Structure formats: structure tokens, C-alpha cells
């Protein structure tokens, strides 16, 4: 991966982490924020090496799923839109029966 691509991956991961951390329940610690940033950066950087094609959003949301599953106590929104030109990120909450998912046991 070129330096520019790595920098873009890092910037996109930063934008997602900032938006995710603002909505995550319970709030993320600095350590968890750094861990999530590394997970998302890795997901973006390794996309080119992926055998089965997937969209960037699928890959990012799978990384968020794995992050939450590993912790078993945090829930947050998922990436709904990513503007490659501006780096803008839109997240949306997952829900069941019209209610956002909750940490500590879900619904």
C-alpha cells in the first residue's frame, strides 16, 4: 500500500472512530478508541488483499462487529455512507423493533 493510501486509510478510520465514539454506549476509553482506530485502519489497508470481493462499507462494518463482539459490552452505530472525495462519514444505529441495540445483553 502506498504512503498516500495508508494516510487516506488512517484519515477515514479517524473520522469513523470520532463519529462512532460519540454514539457508542457505554463511552469508549482512550485505550478502546486507539484499539478501534487500529482495527479500522487495518481493515481499510488490507482491503486490496482480500480474496472475496466486498464493499468498503461491508468490511468496515464487519470490523465494528468484531470489535464489539470481542468486548461484549459496547454497541454503536454502523457506517451507512462514506464519501471518498471528502472523507465524510455517516453512521446509523442498528435496531430491532425500531429500538437501537443496547450494550450489556442487547434487547
PDB file of N, CA and C in Angstrom:
ATOM      1  N   UNK A   1       0.852  -1.171   0.000  1.00  0.00           N
ATOM      2  CA  UNK A   1       0.000   0.000   0.000  1.00  0.00           C
ATOM      3  C   UNK A   1       0.895   1.231   0.000  1.00  0.00           C
ATOM      4  N   UNK A   2       0.563   2.194  -0.850  1.00  0.00           N
ATOM      5  CA  UNK A   2       1.360   3.406  -0.935  1.00  0.00           C
ATOM      6  C   UNK A   2       1.162   4.257   0.314  1.00  0.00           C
ATOM      7  N   UNK A   3       2.100   5.160   0.499  1.00  0.00           N
ATOM      8  CA  UNK A   3       2.024   6.055   1.664  1.00  0.00           C
ATOM      9  C   UNK A   3       0.739   6.874   1.628  1.00  0.00           C
ATOM     10  N   UNK A   4       0.370   7.369   0.437  1.00  0.00           N
ATOM     11  CA  UNK A   4      -0.855   8.158   0.308  1.00  0.00           C
ATOM     12  C   UNK A   4      -2.084   7.327   0.668  1.00  0.00           C
ATOM     13  N   UNK A   5      -2.133   6.087   0.210  1.00  0.00           N
ATOM     14  CA  UNK A   5      -3.263   5.212   0.521  1.00  0.00           C
ATOM     15  C   UNK A   5      -3.321   4.920   2.017  1.00  0.00           C
ATOM     16  N   UNK A   6      -2.170   4.723   2.627  1.00  0.00           N
ATOM     17  CA  UNK A   6      -2.129   4.480   4.072  1.00  0.00           C
ATOM     18  C   UNK A   6      -2.601   5.708   4.835  1.00  0.00           C
ATOM     19  N   UNK A   7      -2.228   6.884   4.355  1.00  0.00           N
ATOM     20  CA  UNK A   7      -2.659   8.120   5.002  1.00  0.00           C
ATOM     21  C   UNK A   7      -4.172   8.295   4.865  1.00  0.00           C
ATOM     22  N   UNK A   8      -4.707   7.994   3.705  1.00  0.00           N
ATOM     23  CA  UNK A   8      -6.152   8.087   3.496  1.00  0.00           C
ATOM     24  C   UNK A   8      -6.872   7.097   4.413  1.00  0.00           C
ATOM     25  N   UNK A   9      -6.364   5.870   4.505  1.00  0.00           N
ATOM     26  CA  UNK A   9      -6.967   4.859   5.381  1.00  0.00           C
ATOM     27  C   UNK A   9      -6.976   5.345   6.822  1.00  0.00           C
ATOM     28  N   UNK A  10      -5.897   5.947   7.248  1.00  0.00           N
ATOM     29  CA  UNK A  10      -5.802   6.460   8.611  1.00  0.00           C
ATOM     30  C   UNK A  10      -6.793   7.602   8.840  1.00  0.00           C
ATOM     31  N   UNK A  11      -6.932   8.490   7.873  1.00  0.00           N
ATOM     32  CA  UNK A  11      -7.868   9.616   7.996  1.00  0.00           C
ATOM     33  C   UNK A  11      -9.315   9.139   8.029  1.00  0.00           C
ATOM     34  N   UNK A  12      -9.644   8.171   7.183  1.00  0.00           N
ATOM     35  CA  UNK A  12     -11.000   7.625   7.173  1.00  0.00           C
ATOM     36  C   UNK A  12     -11.290   6.920   8.494  1.00  0.00           C
ATOM     37  N   UNK A  13     -10.334   6.140   8.981  1.00  0.00           N
ATOM     38  CA  UNK A  13     -10.503   5.458  10.267  1.00  0.00           C
ATOM     39  C   UNK A  13     -10.706   6.475  11.382  1.00  0.00           C
ATOM     40  N   UNK A  14      -9.951   7.560  11.378  1.00  0.00           N
ATOM     41  CA  UNK A  14     -10.110   8.609  12.395  1.00  0.00           C
ATOM     42  C   UNK A  14     -11.519   9.196  12.364  1.00  0.00           C
ATOM     43  N   UNK A  15     -12.026   9.464  11.163  1.00  0.00           N
ATOM     44  CA  UNK A  15     -13.367  10.044  11.035  1.00  0.00           C
ATOM     45  C   UNK A  15     -14.428   9.082  11.564  1.00  0.00           C
ATOM     46  N   UNK A  16     -14.285   7.804  11.253  1.00  0.00           N
ATOM     47  CA  UNK A  16     -15.256   6.810  11.721  1.00  0.00           C
ATOM     48  C   UNK A  16     -15.173   6.660  13.232  1.00  0.00           C
ATOM     49  N   UNK A  17     -13.965   6.587  13.775  1.00  0.00           N
ATOM     50  CA  UNK A  17     -13.801   6.435  15.223  1.00  0.00           C
ATOM     51  C   UNK A  17     -14.415   7.625  15.955  1.00  0.00           C
ATOM     52  N   UNK A  18     -14.201   8.826  15.464  1.00  0.00           N
ATOM     53  CA  UNK A  18     -14.759  10.021  16.099  1.00  0.00           C
ATOM     54  C   UNK A  18     -16.285   9.956  16.122  1.00  0.00           C
ATOM     55  N   UNK A  19     -16.887   9.613  14.983  1.00  0.00           N
ATOM     56  CA  UNK A  19     -18.345   9.523  14.907  1.00  0.00           C
ATOM     57  C   UNK A  19     -18.875   8.361  15.753  1.00  0.00           C
ATOM     58  N   UNK A  20     -18.196   7.219  15.707  1.00  0.00           N
ATOM     59  CA  UNK A  20     -18.617   6.043  16.468  1.00  0.00           C
ATOM     60  C   UNK A  20     -18.531   6.321  17.968  1.00  0.00           C
ATOM     61  N   UNK A  21     -17.420   6.882  18.403  1.00  0.00           N
ATOM     62  CA  UNK A  21     -17.212   7.139  19.830  1.00  0.00           C
ATOM     63  C   UNK A  21     -18.251   8.112  20.388  1.00  0.00           C
ATOM     64  N   UNK A  22     -18.724   9.025  19.568  1.00  0.00           N
ATOM     65  CA  UNK A  22     -19.743   9.983  20.018  1.00  0.00           C
ATOM     66  C   UNK A  22     -21.076   9.305  20.309  1.00  0.00           C
ATOM     67  N   UNK A  23     -21.314   8.140  19.704  1.00  0.00           N
ATOM     68  CA  UNK A  23     -22.597   7.457  19.846  1.00  0.00           C
ATOM     69  C   UNK A  23     -22.519   6.137  20.605  1.00  0.00           C
ATOM     70  N   UNK A  24     -21.324   5.628  20.856  1.00  0.00           N
ATOM     71  CA  UNK A  24     -21.160   4.309  21.484  1.00  0.00           C
ATOM     72  C   UNK A  24     -21.667   4.318  22.920  1.00  0.00           C
ATOM     73  N   UNK A  25     -22.228   3.207  23.312  1.00  0.00           N
ATOM     74  CA  UNK A  25     -22.705   3.003  24.679  1.00  0.00           C
ATOM     75  C   UNK A  25     -22.073   1.747  25.220  1.00  0.00           C
ATOM     76  N   UNK A  26     -21.448   1.747  26.356  1.00  0.00           N
ATOM     77  CA  UNK A  26     -21.005   2.903  27.126  1.00  0.00           C
ATOM     78  C   UNK A  26     -19.897   3.646  26.383  1.00  0.00           C
ATOM     79  N   UNK A  27     -19.542   4.839  26.855  1.00  0.00           N
ATOM     80  CA  UNK A  27     -18.493   5.610  26.172  1.00  0.00           C
ATOM     81  C   UNK A  27     -17.175   4.834  26.112  1.00  0.00           C
ATOM     82  N   UNK A  28     -16.427   5.063  25.038  1.00  0.00           N
ATOM     83  CA  UNK A  28     -15.144   4.384  24.860  1.00  0.00           C
ATOM     84  C   UNK A  28     -14.048   5.095  25.645  1.00  0.00           C
ATOM     85  N   UNK A  29     -13.155   4.306  26.222  1.00  0.00           N
ATOM     86  CA  UNK A  29     -11.970   4.853  26.863  1.00  0.00           C
ATOM     87  C   UNK A  29     -10.974   5.243  25.782  1.00  0.00           C
ATOM     88  N   UNK A  30      -9.925   5.946  26.154  1.00  0.00           N
ATOM     89  CA  UNK A  30      -8.881   6.298  25.181  1.00  0.00           C
ATOM     90  C   UNK A  30      -8.221   5.042  24.618  1.00  0.00           C
ATOM     91  N   UNK A  31      -8.050   4.048  25.465  1.00  0.00           N
ATOM     92  CA  UNK A  31      -7.437   2.786  25.020  1.00  0.00           C
ATOM     93  C   UNK A  31      -8.319   2.091  23.983  1.00  0.00           C
ATOM     94  N   UNK A  32      -9.628   2.046  24.232  1.00  0.00           N
ATOM     95  CA  UNK A  32     -10.537   1.406  23.276  1.00  0.00           C
ATOM     96  C   UNK A  32     -10.643   2.211  21.987  1.00  0.00           C
ATOM     97  N   UNK A  33     -10.580   3.526  22.099  1.00  0.00           N
ATOM     98  CA  UNK A  33     -10.613   4.379  20.913  1.00  0.00           C
ATOM     99  C   UNK A  33      -9.394   4.100  20.036  1.00  0.00           C
ATOM    100  N   UNK A  34      -8.229   3.995  20.645  1.00  0.00           N
ATOM    101  CA  UNK A  34      -7.000   3.693  19.898  1.00  0.00           C
ATOM    102  C   UNK A  34      -7.076   2.294  19.277  1.00  0.00           C
ATOM    103  N   UNK A  35      -7.631   1.352  20.025  1.00  0.00           N
ATOM    104  CA  UNK A  35      -7.772  -0.022  19.526  1.00  0.00           C
ATOM    105  C   UNK A  35      -8.709  -0.063  18.322  1.00  0.00           C
ATOM    106  N   UNK A  36      -9.829   0.651  18.403  1.00  0.00           N
ATOM    107  CA  UNK A  36     -10.772   0.684  17.295  1.00  0.00           C
ATOM    108  C   UNK A  36     -10.150   1.354  16.077  1.00  0.00           C
ATOM    109  N   UNK A  37      -9.406   2.421  16.281  1.00  0.00           N
ATOM    110  CA  UNK A  37      -8.729   3.102  15.173  1.00  0.00           C
ATOM    111  C   UNK A  37      -7.793   2.126  14.451  1.00  0.00           C
ATOM    112  N   UNK A  38      -7.051   1.332  15.209  1.00  0.00           N
ATOM    113  CA  UNK A  38      -6.135   0.356  14.610  1.00  0.00           C
ATOM    114  C   UNK A  38      -6.894  -0.719  13.836  1.00  0.00           C
ATOM    115  N   UNK A  39      -8.013  -1.182  14.392  1.00  0.00           N
ATOM    116  CA  UNK A  39      -8.829  -2.209  13.736  1.00  0.00           C
ATOM    117  C   UNK A  39      -9.374  -1.695  12.402  1.00  0.00           C
ATOM    118  N   UNK A  40      -9.888  -0.471  12.393  1.00  0.00           N
ATOM    119  CA  UNK A  40     -10.468   0.081  11.167  1.00  0.00           C
ATOM    120  C   UNK A  40      -9.399   0.410  10.128  1.00  0.00           C
ATOM    121  N   UNK A  41      -8.265   0.931  10.581  1.00  0.00           N
ATOM    122  CA  UNK A  41      -7.167   1.217   9.655  1.00  0.00           C
ATOM    123  C   UNK A  41      -6.700  -0.065   9.000  1.00  0.00           C
ATOM    124  N   UNK A  42      -6.569  -1.119   9.795  1.00  0.00           N
ATOM    125  CA  UNK A  42      -6.160  -2.419   9.267  1.00  0.00           C
ATOM    126  C   UNK A  42      -7.171  -2.936   8.246  1.00  0.00           C
ATOM    127  N   UNK A  43      -8.451  -2.799   8.557  1.00  0.00           N
ATOM    128  CA  UNK A  43      -9.495  -3.256   7.631  1.00  0.00           C
ATOM    129  C   UNK A  43      -9.410  -2.519   6.302  1.00  0.00           C
ATOM    130  N   UNK A  44      -9.141  -1.229   6.348  1.00  0.00           N
ATOM    131  CA  UNK A  44      -9.031  -0.446   5.114  1.00  0.00           C
ATOM    132  C   UNK A  44      -7.758  -0.777   4.347  1.00  0.00           C
ATOM    133  N   UNK A  45      -6.657  -0.962   5.048  1.00  0.00           N
ATOM    134  CA  UNK A  45      -5.388  -1.236   4.385  1.00  0.00           C
ATOM    135  C   UNK A  45      -5.350  -2.627   3.779  1.00  0.00           C
ATOM    136  N   UNK A  46      -6.023  -3.578   4.377  1.00  0.00           N
ATOM    137  CA  UNK A  46      -5.995  -4.952   3.892  1.00  0.00           C
ATOM    138  C   UNK A  46      -7.070  -5.248   2.850  1.00  0.00           C
ATOM    139  N   UNK A  47      -7.857  -4.268   2.496  1.00  0.00           N
ATOM    140  CA  UNK A  47      -8.953  -4.486   1.557  1.00  0.00           C
ATOM    141  C   UNK A  47      -8.451  -4.984   0.209  1.00  0.00           C
ATOM    142  N   UNK A  48      -7.328  -4.468  -0.255  1.00  0.00           N
ATOM    143  CA  UNK A  48      -6.821  -4.866  -1.569  1.00  0.00           C
ATOM    144  C   UNK A  48      -6.383  -6.326  -1.596  1.00  0.00           C
ATOM    145  N   UNK A  49      -5.983  -6.864  -0.456  1.00  0.00           N
ATOM    146  CA  UNK A  49      -5.505  -8.242  -0.399  1.00  0.00           C
ATOM    147  C   UNK A  49      -6.630  -9.255  -0.217  1.00  0.00           C
ATOM    148  N   UNK A  50      -7.839  -8.786  -0.053  1.00  0.00           N
ATOM    149  CA  UNK A  50      -8.983  -9.667   0.203  1.00  0.00           C
ATOM    150  C   UNK A  50      -9.264 -10.553  -1.003  1.00  0.00           C
ATOM    151  N   UNK A  51      -9.500 -11.822  -0.757  1.00  0.00           N
ATOM    152  CA  UNK A  51      -9.765 -12.773  -1.835  1.00  0.00           C
ATOM    153  C   UNK A  51     -11.171 -12.580  -2.389  1.00  0.00           C
ATOM    154  N   UNK A  52     -12.172 -12.635  -1.520  1.00  0.00           N
ATOM    155  CA  UNK A  52     -13.551 -12.441  -1.953  1.00  0.00           C
ATOM    156  C   UNK A  52     -13.868 -10.942  -1.936  1.00  0.00           C
ATOM    157  N   UNK A  53     -14.424 -10.430  -3.008  1.00  0.00           N
ATOM    158  CA  UNK A  53     -14.707  -9.004  -3.038  1.00  0.00           C
ATOM    159  C   UNK A  53     -15.820  -8.622  -2.058  1.00  0.00           C
ATOM    160  N   UNK A  54     -15.648  -7.498  -1.435  1.00  0.00           N
ATOM    161  CA  UNK A  54     -16.700  -6.936  -0.593  1.00  0.00           C
ATOM    162  C   UNK A  54     -16.603  -5.426  -0.697  1.00  0.00           C
ATOM    163  N   UNK A  55     -17.637  -4.769  -0.304  1.00  0.00           N
ATOM    164  CA  UNK A  55     -17.589  -3.315  -0.348  1.00  0.00           C
ATOM    165  C   UNK A  55     -16.832  -2.801   0.865  1.00  0.00           C
ATOM    166  N   UNK A  56     -16.368  -1.593   0.751  1.00  0.00           N
ATOM    167  CA  UNK A  56     -15.662  -0.962   1.861  1.00  0.00           C
ATOM    168  C   UNK A  56     -16.575  -0.887   3.076  1.00  0.00           C
ATOM    169  N   UNK A  57     -17.847  -0.555   2.869  1.00  0.00           N
ATOM    170  CA  UNK A  57     -18.779  -0.459   3.998  1.00  0.00           C
ATOM    171  C   UNK A  57     -18.948  -1.806   4.687  1.00  0.00           C
ATOM    172  N   UNK A  58     -19.065  -2.876   3.900  1.00  0.00           N
ATOM    173  CA  UNK A  58     -19.185  -4.217   4.483  1.00  0.00           C
ATOM    174  C   UNK A  58     -17.960  -4.538   5.333  1.00  0.00           C
ATOM    175  N   UNK A  59     -16.810  -4.217   4.808  1.00  0.00           N
ATOM    176  CA  UNK A  59     -15.557  -4.508   5.509  1.00  0.00           C
ATOM    177  C   UNK A  59     -15.459  -3.709   6.812  1.00  0.00           C
ATOM    178  N   UNK A  60     -15.790  -2.423   6.752  1.00  0.00           N
ATOM    179  CA  UNK A  60     -15.739  -1.580   7.951  1.00  0.00           C
ATOM    180  C   UNK A  60     -16.757  -2.039   8.994  1.00  0.00           C
ATOM    181  N   UNK A  61     -17.963  -2.342   8.554  1.00  0.00           N
ATOM    182  CA  UNK A  61     -18.995  -2.776   9.500  1.00  0.00           C
ATOM    183  C   UNK A  61     -18.674  -4.143  10.100  1.00  0.00           C
ATOM    184  N   UNK A  62     -18.039  -5.010   9.323  1.00  0.00           N
ATOM    185  CA  UNK A  62     -17.603  -6.298   9.867  1.00  0.00           C
ATOM    186  C   UNK A  62     -16.525  -6.075  10.934  1.00  0.00           C
ATOM    187  N   UNK A  63     -15.653  -5.108  10.709  1.00  0.00           N
ATOM    188  CA  UNK A  63     -14.626  -4.786  11.701  1.00  0.00           C
ATOM    189  C   UNK A  63     -15.269  -4.231  12.973  1.00  0.00           C
ATOM    190  N   UNK A  64     -16.296  -3.402  12.832  1.00  0.00           N
ATOM    191  CA  UNK A  64     -17.018  -2.897  14.004  1.00  0.00           C
ATOM    192  C   UNK A  64     -17.723  -4.036  14.741  1.00  0.00           C
ATOM    193  N   UNK A  65     -18.325  -4.955  13.987  1.00  0.00           N
ATOM    194  CA  UNK A  65     -18.976  -6.125  14.597  1.00  0.00           C
ATOM    195  C   UNK A  65     -17.976  -6.927  15.429  1.00  0.00           C
ATOM    196  N   UNK A  66     -16.799  -7.193  14.846  1.00  0.00           N
ATOM    197  CA  UNK A  66     -15.787  -7.978  15.540  1.00  0.00           C
ATOM    198  C   UNK A  66     -15.279  -7.249  16.784  1.00  0.00           C
ATOM    199  N   UNK A  67     -15.102  -5.944  16.690  1.00  0.00           N
ATOM    200  CA  UNK A  67     -14.658  -5.139  17.823  1.00  0.00           C
ATOM    201  C   UNK A  67     -15.655  -5.252  18.973  1.00  0.00           C
ATOM    202  N   UNK A  68     -16.942  -5.095  18.665  1.00  0.00           N
ATOM    203  CA  UNK A  68     -17.980  -5.181  19.693  1.00  0.00           C
ATOM    204  C   UNK A  68     -18.113  -6.590  20.248  1.00  0.00           C
ATOM    205  N   UNK A  69     -18.033  -7.581  19.389  1.00  0.00           N
ATOM    206  CA  UNK A  69     -18.156  -8.973  19.841  1.00  0.00           C
ATOM    207  C   UNK A  69     -17.008  -9.335  20.778  1.00  0.00           C
ATOM    208  N   UNK A  70     -15.831  -8.828  20.480  1.00  0.00           N
ATOM    209  CA  UNK A  70     -14.675  -9.101  21.322  1.00  0.00           C
ATOM    210  C   UNK A  70     -14.842  -8.482  22.713  1.00  0.00           C
ATOM    211  N   UNK A  71     -15.425  -7.301  22.771  1.00  0.00           N
ATOM    212  CA  UNK A  71     -15.606  -6.609  24.057  1.00  0.00           C
ATOM    213  C   UNK A  71     -16.830  -7.099  24.821  1.00  0.00           C
ATOM    214  N   UNK A  72     -17.876  -7.457  24.092  1.00  0.00           N
ATOM    215  CA  UNK A  72     -19.136  -7.929  24.669  1.00  0.00           C
ATOM    216  C   UNK A  72     -19.816  -6.918  25.599  1.00  0.00           C
ATOM    217  N   UNK A  73     -19.492  -5.648  25.457  1.00  0.00           N
ATOM    218  CA  UNK A  73     -20.132  -4.668  26.338  1.00  0.00           C
ATOM    219  C   UNK A  73     -20.335  -3.316  25.678  1.00  0.00           C
ATOM    220  N   UNK A  74     -19.995  -3.185  24.416  1.00  0.00           N
ATOM    221  CA  UNK A  74     -20.120  -1.910  23.722  1.00  0.00           C
ATOM    222  C   UNK A  74     -20.977  -2.104  22.483  1.00  0.00           C
ATOM    223  N   UNK A  75     -21.858  -1.154  22.236  1.00  0.00           N
ATOM    224  CA  UNK A  75     -22.596  -1.119  20.977  1.00  0.00           C
ATOM    225  C   UNK A  75     -22.536   0.291  20.429  1.00  0.00           C
ATOM    226  N   UNK A  76     -22.579   0.377  19.133  1.00  0.00           N
ATOM    227  CA  UNK A  76     -22.555   1.680  18.484  1.00  0.00           C
ATOM    228  C   UNK A  76     -23.116   1.569  17.086  1.00  0.00           C
ATOM    229  N   UNK A  77     -23.136   2.684  16.397  1.00  0.00           N
ATOM    230  CA  UNK A  77     -23.703   2.722  15.047  1.00  0.00           C
ATOM    231  C   UNK A  77     -22.802   2.045  14.026  1.00  0.00           C
ATOM    232  N   UNK A  78     -23.316   1.892  12.839  1.00  0.00           N
ATOM    233  CA  UNK A  78     -22.568   1.312  11.726  1.00  0.00           C
ATOM    234  C   UNK A  78     -22.421   2.351  10.621  1.00  0.00           C
ATOM    235  N   UNK A  79     -21.431   2.140   9.778  1.00  0.00           N
ATOM    236  CA  UNK A  79     -21.160   3.059   8.679  1.00  0.00           C
ATOM    237  C   UNK A  79     -22.246   2.883   7.625  1.00  0.00           C
ATOM    238  N   UNK A  80     -22.956   3.959   7.349  1.00  0.00           N
ATOM    239  CA  UNK A  80     -24.023   3.924   6.346  1.00  0.00           C
ATOM    240  C   UNK A  80     -23.550   4.522   5.030  1.00  0.00           C
ATOM    241  N   UNK A  81     -22.648   5.522   5.117  1.00  0.00           N
ATOM    242  CA  UNK A  81     -22.156   6.178   3.910  1.00  0.00           C
ATOM    243  C   UNK A  81     -20.748   6.682   4.157  1.00  0.00           C
ATOM    244  N   UNK A  82     -19.928   6.562   3.142  1.00  0.00           N
ATOM    245  CA  UNK A  82     -18.556   7.042   3.199  1.00  0.00           C
ATOM    246  C   UNK A  82     -18.281   7.770   1.900  1.00  0.00           C
ATOM    247  N   UNK A  83     -18.011   9.053   1.986  1.00  0.00           N
ATOM    248  CA  UNK A  83     -17.727   9.859   0.801  1.00  0.00           C
ATOM    249  C   UNK A  83     -16.222   9.867   0.579  1.00  0.00           C
ATOM    250  N   UNK A  84     -15.770   9.156  -0.439  1.00  0.00           N
ATOM    251  CA  UNK A  84     -14.340   9.050  -0.704  1.00  0.00           C
ATOM    252  C   UNK A  84     -13.709  10.397  -1.041  1.00  0.00           C
ATOM    253  N   UNK A  85     -14.466  11.270  -1.673  1.00  0.00           N
ATOM    254  CA  UNK A  85     -13.914  12.561  -2.095  1.00  0.00           C
ATOM    255  C   UNK A  85     -13.652  13.488  -0.909  1.00  0.00           C
ATOM    256  N   UNK A  86     -14.574  13.539   0.034  1.00  0.00           N
ATOM    257  CA  UNK A  86     -14.442  14.479   1.152  1.00  0.00           C
ATOM    258  C   UNK A  86     -14.026  13.810   2.449  1.00  0.00           C
ATOM    259  N   UNK A  87     -14.170  12.492   2.527  1.00  0.00           N
ATOM    260  CA  UNK A  87     -13.867  11.781   3.768  1.00  0.00           C
ATOM    261  C   UNK A  87     -14.995  11.857   4.780  1.00  0.00           C
ATOM    262  N   UNK A  88     -16.137  12.381   4.359  1.00  0.00           N
ATOM    263  CA  UNK A  88     -17.292  12.479   5.255  1.00  0.00           C
ATOM    264  C   UNK A  88     -17.863  11.095   5.526  1.00  0.00           C
ATOM    265  N   UNK A  89     -18.279  10.894   6.772  1.00  0.00           N
ATOM    266  CA  UNK A  89     -18.798   9.605   7.199  1.00  0.00           C
ATOM    267  C   UNK A  89     -20.178   9.813   7.803  1.00  0.00           C
ATOM    268  N   UNK A  90     -21.116   8.952   7.428  1.00  0.00           N
ATOM    269  CA  UNK A  90     -22.439   8.952   8.033  1.00  0.00           C
ATOM    270  C   UNK A  90     -22.647   7.600   8.684  1.00  0.00           C
ATOM    271  N   UNK A  91     -23.023   7.624   9.950  1.00  0.00           N
ATOM    272  CA  UNK A  91     -23.286   6.391  10.678  1.00  0.00           C
ATOM    273  C   UNK A  91     -24.765   6.323  11.025  1.00  0.00           C
ATOM    274  N   UNK A  92     -25.273   5.099  11.186  1.00  0.00           N
ATOM    275  CA  UNK A  92     -26.655   4.913  11.608  1.00  0.00           C
ATOM    276  C   UNK A  92     -26.710   3.766  12.600  1.00  0.00           C
ATOM    277  N   UNK A  93     -27.647   3.884  13.526  1.00  0.00           N
ATOM    278  CA  UNK A  93     -27.795   2.843  14.534  1.00  0.00           C
ATOM    279  C   UNK A  93     -28.514   1.640  13.955  1.00  0.00           C
ATOM    280  N   UNK A  94     -28.066   0.463  14.353  1.00  0.00           N
ATOM    281  CA  UNK A  94     -28.794  -0.763  14.040  1.00  0.00           C
ATOM    282  C   UNK A  94     -29.964  -0.815  15.011  1.00  0.00           C
ATOM    283  N   UNK A  95     -30.998  -1.524  14.648  1.00  0.00           N
ATOM    284  CA  UNK A  95     -32.126  -1.598  15.568  1.00  0.00           C
ATOM    285  C   UNK A  95     -32.879  -2.899  15.414  1.00  0.00           C
ATOM    286  N   UNK A  96     -33.612  -3.204  16.455  1.00  0.00           N
ATOM    287  CA  UNK A  96     -34.558  -4.310  16.431  1.00  0.00           C
ATOM    288  C   UNK A  96     -35.879  -3.732  16.903  1.00  0.00           C
ATOM    289  N   UNK A  97     -36.918  -3.995  16.183  1.00  0.00           N
ATOM    290  CA  UNK A  97     -38.251  -3.494  16.515  1.00  0.00           C
ATOM    291  C   UNK A  97     -38.256  -1.980  16.672  1.00  0.00           C
ATOM    292  N   UNK A  98     -37.439  -1.292  15.882  1.00  0.00           N
ATOM    293  CA  UNK A  98     -37.430   0.154  15.913  1.00  0.00           C
ATOM    294  C   UNK A  98     -36.679   0.770  17.084  1.00  0.00           C
ATOM    295  N   UNK A  99     -36.013  -0.034  17.881  1.00  0.00           N
ATOM    296  CA  UNK A  99     -35.263   0.477  19.027  1.00  0.00           C
ATOM    297  C   UNK A  99     -33.775   0.204  18.818  1.00  0.00           C
ATOM    298  N   UNK A 100     -32.918   1.192  19.131  1.00  0.00           N
ATOM    299  CA  UNK A 100     -31.471   0.946  18.995  1.00  0.00           C
ATOM    300  C   UNK A 100     -31.029  -0.208  19.895  1.00  0.00           C
ATOM    301  N   UNK A 101     -30.024  -0.938  19.427  1.00  0.00           N
ATOM    302  CA  UNK A 101     -29.471  -2.002  20.242  1.00  0.00           C
ATOM    303  C   UNK A 101     -28.805  -1.398  21.464  1.00  0.00           C
ATOM    304  N   UNK A 102     -28.785  -2.160  22.552  1.00  0.00           N
ATOM    305  CA  UNK A 102     -28.164  -1.686  23.792  1.00  0.00           C
ATOM    306  C   UNK A 102     -27.024  -2.608  24.186  1.00  0.00           C
ATOM    307  N   UNK A 103     -26.084  -2.036  24.908  1.00  0.00           N
ATOM    308  CA  UNK A 103     -24.984  -2.843  25.443  1.00  0.00           C
ATOM    309  C   UNK A 103     -25.490  -3.680  26.583  1.00  0.00           C
ATOM    310  N   UNK A 104     -24.661  -4.584  27.047  1.00  0.00           N
ATOM    311  CA  UNK A 104     -24.967  -5.408  28.204  1.00  0.00           C
ATOM    312  C   UNK A 104     -26.199  -6.269  28.001  1.00  0.00           C
ATOM    313  N   UNK A 105     -26.219  -7.042  26.945  1.00  0.00           N
ATOM    314  CA  UNK A 105     -27.299  -8.021  26.785  1.00  0.00           C
ATOM    315  C   UNK A 105     -28.280  -7.693  25.689  1.00  0.00           C
ATOM    316  N   UNK A 106     -28.102  -6.595  24.995  1.00  0.00           N
ATOM    317  CA  UNK A 106     -28.993  -6.283  23.873  1.00  0.00           C
ATOM    318  C   UNK A 106     -30.397  -5.967  24.309  1.00  0.00           C
ATOM    319  N   UNK A 107     -31.373  -6.406  23.515  1.00  0.00           N
ATOM    320  CA  UNK A 107     -32.776  -6.096  23.766  1.00  0.00           C
ATOM    321  C   UNK A 107     -33.217  -6.811  25.010  1.00  0.00           C
TER     322      UNK A 107
END
